Coordinates of C-alpha atoms in Angstrom, one line a residue:
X1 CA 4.4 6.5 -11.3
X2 CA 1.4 7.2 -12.9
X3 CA -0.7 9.2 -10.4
X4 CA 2.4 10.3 -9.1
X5 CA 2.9 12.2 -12.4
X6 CA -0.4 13.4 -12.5
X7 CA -0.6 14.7 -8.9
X8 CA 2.5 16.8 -9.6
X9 CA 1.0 18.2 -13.1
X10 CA -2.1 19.2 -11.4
X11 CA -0.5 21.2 -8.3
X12 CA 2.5 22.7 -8.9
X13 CA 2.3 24.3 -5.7
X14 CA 2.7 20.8 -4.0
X15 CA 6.0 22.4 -2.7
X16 CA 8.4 20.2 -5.0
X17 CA 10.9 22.2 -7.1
X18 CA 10.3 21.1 -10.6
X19 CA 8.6 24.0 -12.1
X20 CA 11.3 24.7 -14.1
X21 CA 10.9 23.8 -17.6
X22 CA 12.8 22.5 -20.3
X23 CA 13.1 23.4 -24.0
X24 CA 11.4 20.9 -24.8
X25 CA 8.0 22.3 -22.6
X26 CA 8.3 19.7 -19.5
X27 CA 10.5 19.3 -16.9
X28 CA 13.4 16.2 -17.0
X29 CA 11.4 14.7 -13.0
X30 CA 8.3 14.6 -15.6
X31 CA 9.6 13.4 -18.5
X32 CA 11.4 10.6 -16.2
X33 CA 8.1 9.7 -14.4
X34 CA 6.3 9.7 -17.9
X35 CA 9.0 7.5 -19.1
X36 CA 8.3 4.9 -16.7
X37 CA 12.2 5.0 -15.5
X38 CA 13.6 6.4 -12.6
X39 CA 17.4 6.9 -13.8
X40 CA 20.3 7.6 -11.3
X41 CA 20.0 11.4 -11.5
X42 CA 16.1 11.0 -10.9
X43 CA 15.0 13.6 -8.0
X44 CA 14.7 12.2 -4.4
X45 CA 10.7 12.6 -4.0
X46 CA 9.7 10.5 -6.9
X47 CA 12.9 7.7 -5.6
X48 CA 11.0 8.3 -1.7
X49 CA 7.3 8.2 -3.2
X50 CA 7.4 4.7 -5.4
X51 CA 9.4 3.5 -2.4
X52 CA 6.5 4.8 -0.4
X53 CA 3.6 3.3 -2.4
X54 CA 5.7 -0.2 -3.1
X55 CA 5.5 -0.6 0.5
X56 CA 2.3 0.2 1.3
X57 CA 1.1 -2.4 -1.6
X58 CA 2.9 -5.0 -0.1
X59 CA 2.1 -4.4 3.6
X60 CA -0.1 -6.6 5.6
X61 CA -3.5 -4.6 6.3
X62 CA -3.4 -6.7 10.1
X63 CA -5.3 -6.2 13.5
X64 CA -9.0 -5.0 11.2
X65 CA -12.3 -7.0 11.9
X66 CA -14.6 -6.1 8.8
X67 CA -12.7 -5.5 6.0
X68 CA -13.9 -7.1 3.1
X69 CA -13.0 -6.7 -0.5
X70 CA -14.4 -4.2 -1.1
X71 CA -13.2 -1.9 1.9
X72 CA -9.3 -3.8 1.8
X73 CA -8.8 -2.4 -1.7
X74 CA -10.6 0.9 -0.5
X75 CA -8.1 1.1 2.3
X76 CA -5.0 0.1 0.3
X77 CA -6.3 2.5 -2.6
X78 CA -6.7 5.4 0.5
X79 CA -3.8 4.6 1.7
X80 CA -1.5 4.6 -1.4
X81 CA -3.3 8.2 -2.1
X82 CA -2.3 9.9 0.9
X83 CA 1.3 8.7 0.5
X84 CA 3.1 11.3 -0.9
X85 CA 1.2 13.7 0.9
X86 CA 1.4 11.4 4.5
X87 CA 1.2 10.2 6.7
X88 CA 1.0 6.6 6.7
X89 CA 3.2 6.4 9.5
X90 CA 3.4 7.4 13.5
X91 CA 3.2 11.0 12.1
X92 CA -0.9 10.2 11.7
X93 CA -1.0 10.8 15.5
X94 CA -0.7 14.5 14.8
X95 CA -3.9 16.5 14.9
X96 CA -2.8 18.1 11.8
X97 CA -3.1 14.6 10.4
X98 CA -4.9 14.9 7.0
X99 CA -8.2 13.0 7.6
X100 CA -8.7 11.9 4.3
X101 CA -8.9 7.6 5.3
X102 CA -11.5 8.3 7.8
X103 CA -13.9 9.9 5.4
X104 CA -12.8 7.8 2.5
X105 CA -13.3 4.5 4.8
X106 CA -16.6 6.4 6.2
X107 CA -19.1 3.7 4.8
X108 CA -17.1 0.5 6.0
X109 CA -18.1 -1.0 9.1
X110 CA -14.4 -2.0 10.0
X111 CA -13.3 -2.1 13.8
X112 CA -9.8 -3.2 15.5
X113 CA -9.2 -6.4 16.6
X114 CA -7.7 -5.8 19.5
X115 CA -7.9 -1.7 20.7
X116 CA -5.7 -2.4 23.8
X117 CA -2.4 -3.3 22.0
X118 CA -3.3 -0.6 19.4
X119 CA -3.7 2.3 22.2
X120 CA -0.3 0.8 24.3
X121 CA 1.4 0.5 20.9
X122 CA 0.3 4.1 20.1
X123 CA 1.1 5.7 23.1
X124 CA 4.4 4.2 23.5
X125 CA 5.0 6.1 20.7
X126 CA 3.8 9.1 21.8
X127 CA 5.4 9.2 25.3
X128 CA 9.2 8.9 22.8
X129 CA 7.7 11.6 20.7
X130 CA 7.3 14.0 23.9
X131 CA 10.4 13.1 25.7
X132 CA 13.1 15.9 26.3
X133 CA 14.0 15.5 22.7
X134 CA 10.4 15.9 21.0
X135 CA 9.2 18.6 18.9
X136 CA 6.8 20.9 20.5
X137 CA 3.8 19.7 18.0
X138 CA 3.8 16.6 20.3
X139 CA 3.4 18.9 23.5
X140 CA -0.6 19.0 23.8
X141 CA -1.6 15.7 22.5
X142 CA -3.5 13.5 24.9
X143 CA -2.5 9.5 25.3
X144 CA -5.1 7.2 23.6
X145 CA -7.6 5.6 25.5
X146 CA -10.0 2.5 24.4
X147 CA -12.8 4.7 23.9
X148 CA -10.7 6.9 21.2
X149 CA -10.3 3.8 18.9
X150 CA -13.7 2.8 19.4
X151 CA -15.9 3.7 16.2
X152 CA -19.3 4.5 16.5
X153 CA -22.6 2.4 15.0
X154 CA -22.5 2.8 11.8
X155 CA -25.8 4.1 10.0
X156 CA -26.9 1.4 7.1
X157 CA -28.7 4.2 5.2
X158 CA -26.0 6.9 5.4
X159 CA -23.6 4.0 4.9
X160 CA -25.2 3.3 1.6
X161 CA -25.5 5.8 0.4
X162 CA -22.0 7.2 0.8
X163 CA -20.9 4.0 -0.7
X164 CA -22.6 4.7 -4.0
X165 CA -19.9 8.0 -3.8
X166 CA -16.5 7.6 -5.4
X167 CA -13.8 7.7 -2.4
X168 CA -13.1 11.1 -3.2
X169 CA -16.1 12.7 -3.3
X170 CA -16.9 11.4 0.4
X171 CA -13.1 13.3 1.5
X172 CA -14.5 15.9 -0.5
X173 CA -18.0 15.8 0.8
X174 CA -16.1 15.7 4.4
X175 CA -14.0 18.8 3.2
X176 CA -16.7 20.9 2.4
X177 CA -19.1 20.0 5.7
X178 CA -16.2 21.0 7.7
X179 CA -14.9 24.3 6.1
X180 CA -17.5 25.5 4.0
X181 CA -21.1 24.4 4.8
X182 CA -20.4 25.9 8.2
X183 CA -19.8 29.0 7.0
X184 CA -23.4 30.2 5.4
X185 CA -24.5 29.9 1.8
X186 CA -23.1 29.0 -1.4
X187 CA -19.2 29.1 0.4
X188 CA -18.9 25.8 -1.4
X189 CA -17.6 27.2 -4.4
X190 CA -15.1 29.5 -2.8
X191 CA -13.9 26.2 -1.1
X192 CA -13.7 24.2 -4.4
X193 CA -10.1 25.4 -5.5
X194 CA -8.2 24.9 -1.8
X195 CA -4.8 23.3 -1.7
X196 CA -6.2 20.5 0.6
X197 CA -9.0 18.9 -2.0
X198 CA -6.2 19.6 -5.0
X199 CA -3.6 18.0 -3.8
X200 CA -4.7 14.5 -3.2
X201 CA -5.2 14.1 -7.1
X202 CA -9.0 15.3 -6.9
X203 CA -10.5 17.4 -9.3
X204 CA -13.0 19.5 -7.4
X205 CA -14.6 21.1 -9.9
X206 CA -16.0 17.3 -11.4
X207 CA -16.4 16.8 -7.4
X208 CA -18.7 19.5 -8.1
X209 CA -20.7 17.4 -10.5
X210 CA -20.5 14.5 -9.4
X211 CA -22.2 15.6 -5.7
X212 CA -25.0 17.5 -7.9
X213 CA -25.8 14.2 -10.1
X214 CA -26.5 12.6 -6.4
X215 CA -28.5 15.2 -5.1
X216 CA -26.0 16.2 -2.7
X217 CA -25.4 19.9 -3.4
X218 CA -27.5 22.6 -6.1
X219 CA -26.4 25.4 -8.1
X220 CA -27.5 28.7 -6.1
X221 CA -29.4 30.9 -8.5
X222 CA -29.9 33.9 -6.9
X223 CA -27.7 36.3 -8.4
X224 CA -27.5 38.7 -5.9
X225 CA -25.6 36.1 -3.5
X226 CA -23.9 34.7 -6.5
X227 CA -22.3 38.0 -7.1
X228 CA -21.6 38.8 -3.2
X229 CA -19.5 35.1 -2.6
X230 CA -17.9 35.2 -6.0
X231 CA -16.5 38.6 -5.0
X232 CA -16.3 38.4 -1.3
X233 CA -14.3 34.9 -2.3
X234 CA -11.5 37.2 -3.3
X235 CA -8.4 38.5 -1.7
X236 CA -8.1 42.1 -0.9
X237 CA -5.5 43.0 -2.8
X238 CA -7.6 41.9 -6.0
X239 CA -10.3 44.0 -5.0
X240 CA -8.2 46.9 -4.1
X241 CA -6.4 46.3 -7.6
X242 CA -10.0 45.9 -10.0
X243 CA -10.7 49.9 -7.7
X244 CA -7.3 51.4 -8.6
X245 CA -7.8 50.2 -12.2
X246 CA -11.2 51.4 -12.1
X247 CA -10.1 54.9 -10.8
X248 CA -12.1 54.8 -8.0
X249 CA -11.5 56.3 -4.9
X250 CA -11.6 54.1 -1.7
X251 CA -10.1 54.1 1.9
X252 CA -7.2 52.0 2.5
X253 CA -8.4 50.3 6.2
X254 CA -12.1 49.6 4.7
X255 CA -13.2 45.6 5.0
X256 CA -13.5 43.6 2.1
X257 CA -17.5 44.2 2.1
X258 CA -17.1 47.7 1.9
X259 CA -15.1 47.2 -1.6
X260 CA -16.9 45.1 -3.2
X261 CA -19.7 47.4 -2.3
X262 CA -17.7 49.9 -4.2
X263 CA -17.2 48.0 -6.9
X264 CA -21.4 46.9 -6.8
X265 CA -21.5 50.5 -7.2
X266 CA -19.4 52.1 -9.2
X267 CA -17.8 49.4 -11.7
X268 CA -20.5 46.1 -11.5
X269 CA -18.8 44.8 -14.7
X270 CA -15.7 43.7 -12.6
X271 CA -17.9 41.5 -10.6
X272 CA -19.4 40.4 -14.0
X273 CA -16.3 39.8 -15.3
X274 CA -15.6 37.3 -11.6
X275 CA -18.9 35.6 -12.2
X276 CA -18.2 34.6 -15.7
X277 CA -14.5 33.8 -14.5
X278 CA -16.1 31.0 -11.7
X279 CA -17.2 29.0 -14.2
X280 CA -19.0 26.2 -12.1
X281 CA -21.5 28.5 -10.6
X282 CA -22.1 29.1 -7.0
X283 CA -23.3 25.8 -5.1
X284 CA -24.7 25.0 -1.4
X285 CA -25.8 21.5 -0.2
X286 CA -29.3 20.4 -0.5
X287 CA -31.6 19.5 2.6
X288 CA -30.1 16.1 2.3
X289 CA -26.4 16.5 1.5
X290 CA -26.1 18.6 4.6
X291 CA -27.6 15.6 6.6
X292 CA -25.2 12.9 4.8
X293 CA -22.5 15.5 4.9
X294 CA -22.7 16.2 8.9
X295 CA -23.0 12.5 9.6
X296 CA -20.4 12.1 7.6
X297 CA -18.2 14.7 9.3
X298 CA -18.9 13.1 12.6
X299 CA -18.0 10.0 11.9
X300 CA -14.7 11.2 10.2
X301 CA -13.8 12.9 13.3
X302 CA -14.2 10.2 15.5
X303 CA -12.2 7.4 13.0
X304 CA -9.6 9.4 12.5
X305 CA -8.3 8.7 15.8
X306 CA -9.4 4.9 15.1
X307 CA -6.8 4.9 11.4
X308 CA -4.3 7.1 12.9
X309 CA -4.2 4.5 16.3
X310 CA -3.8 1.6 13.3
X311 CA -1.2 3.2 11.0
X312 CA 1.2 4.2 14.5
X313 CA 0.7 0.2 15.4
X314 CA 0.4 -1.7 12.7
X315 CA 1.1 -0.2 9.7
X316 CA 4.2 2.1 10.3
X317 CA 5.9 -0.8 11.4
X318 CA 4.8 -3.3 8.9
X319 CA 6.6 -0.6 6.5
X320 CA 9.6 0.1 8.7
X321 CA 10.6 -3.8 8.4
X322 CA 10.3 -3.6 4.6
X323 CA 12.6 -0.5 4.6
X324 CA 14.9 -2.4 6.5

């Protein structure tokens, strides 16, 4: 109920309706969560959530070879953490499948017991979900083979060291390698504030810190490329609205670079104003956080198929029966 709470405090764009507020400053779903009761009237995602959570607690983490105590109450902690967000069900097939357990698992050497039941088990599933009935997501998605649920060696160095990282900061170290390392310097900090990193309860701007006390990312102090992402990290309406309120003069098809140009130009304290706003600085990954964090990506990409196979044959029925 807890994290539940504080998950919904943090974002209130998860999509749940509770925003509006009471007299007495908090909404009632809020105040019940906080109470620690779930009366009669209580909203239907915080009754389907504890459900949720309940079950994955007391479901059997079966069919995994190397998963000791440390990685079982990494996976059950994981696994509780991405379930009111999913999936932890056949739904993890999905490419759009968040890939949170495969980077949070990332240092754990932990392999199926036995890949053939999981792929049939899988693609039984799958062959359902495609039938004349299925949604069209299921269209385009390959059946499972061996191979796909077949984790790579793991690297003891990488491994360690991406141990010593909260579970978190390895999703979020995974995040940033995927969507903003890629995209040239310092885009880490226009990353930092995305729905995705939010919403799973983790505070990217301490992920921030946390990767810079390891080494892992550095605060980018050139101030001309400060001032260039902070402002080309904006939307263009913003820019076109700090112009108009400047009074200056710009044409309405020209790209955000030519705006911010403008504004470089003609009104710098606006981008001042920005840089002062970002708080946190600008940050790009060191030598050696961009070689943890692409090992790191790889080997998420590849397990993801390995957890999503599990949950589809082991665990999404293990939590079915406890429904039932």
């Amino acid at each position: 109920m807890s994290y539940i709470l504080q998950i919904v405090e943090a974002n209130p764009g998860v999509g749940l309706a509770i925003e509006a507020e009471s007299p007495r400053g908090e909404s009632k779903e809020i105040r019940s969560i906080r109470s620690g009761k779930l009366p009669a009237s209580s909203p239907w995602w915080a009754e389907s959530w504890i459900e949720k959570i309940r079950a994955v607690l007391g479901a059997p983490l079966a069919g995994l070879a190397g998963l000791g105590t440390v990685a079982s109450l990494e996976l059950r902690t994981a696994l509780v953490i991405l379930t009111p967000l999913g999936p932890v069900d056949e739904f993890a097939l999905l490419p759009r499948s968040d890939p949170y357990l495969a980077a949070a698992m990332s240092p754990h050497d932990v392999k199926l017991t036995d890949p053939r039941f999981v792929v049939d088990r899988a693609n039984e599933y799958l062959r359902r979900m495609q039938g004349p009935t299925g949604a069209p997501a299921w269209e385009d998605i390959s059946p499972l083979t061996v191979n796909d649920v077949t984790p790579p060696v793991l690297d003891p160095a990488m491994a360690r060291r991406l141990a010593n990282l909260p579970m978190g900061s390895r999703a979020h170290l995974a995040d940033l390698a995927r969507r903003a390392f890629l995209r040239g310097p310092a885009a880490a900090s226009n990353f930092a504030a995305f729905y995705e990193t939010r919403c799973r309860g983790y505070d990217p701007a301490t992920g921030l810190k946390i990767l810079r006390q390891e080494g892992l990312v550095k605060v980018v102090t050139d101030s001309g490329i400060v001032r260039n992402v902070v402002a080309m990290g904006r939307l263009k309406p913003d820019l076109q609205e700090m112009l108009d309120g400047a009074g200056i003069k710009y044409p309405k098809s020209a790209p955000k670079r030519r705006l911010v140009e403008l504004l470089e130009i003609h009104a710098s304290h606006r981008i001042d104003s920005l840089v002062e706003e970002q708080g946190d600085g600008v940050h790009e990954p060191t030598d050696a956080g961009r070689a943890i964090a692409d090992w790191l990506l790889a080997r998420a990409t590849v397990t993801s198929r390995v957890w999503a196979a599990w949950m589809a044959a082991y665990l999404a029925p293990a939590l079915e029966m406890r429904r039932d």
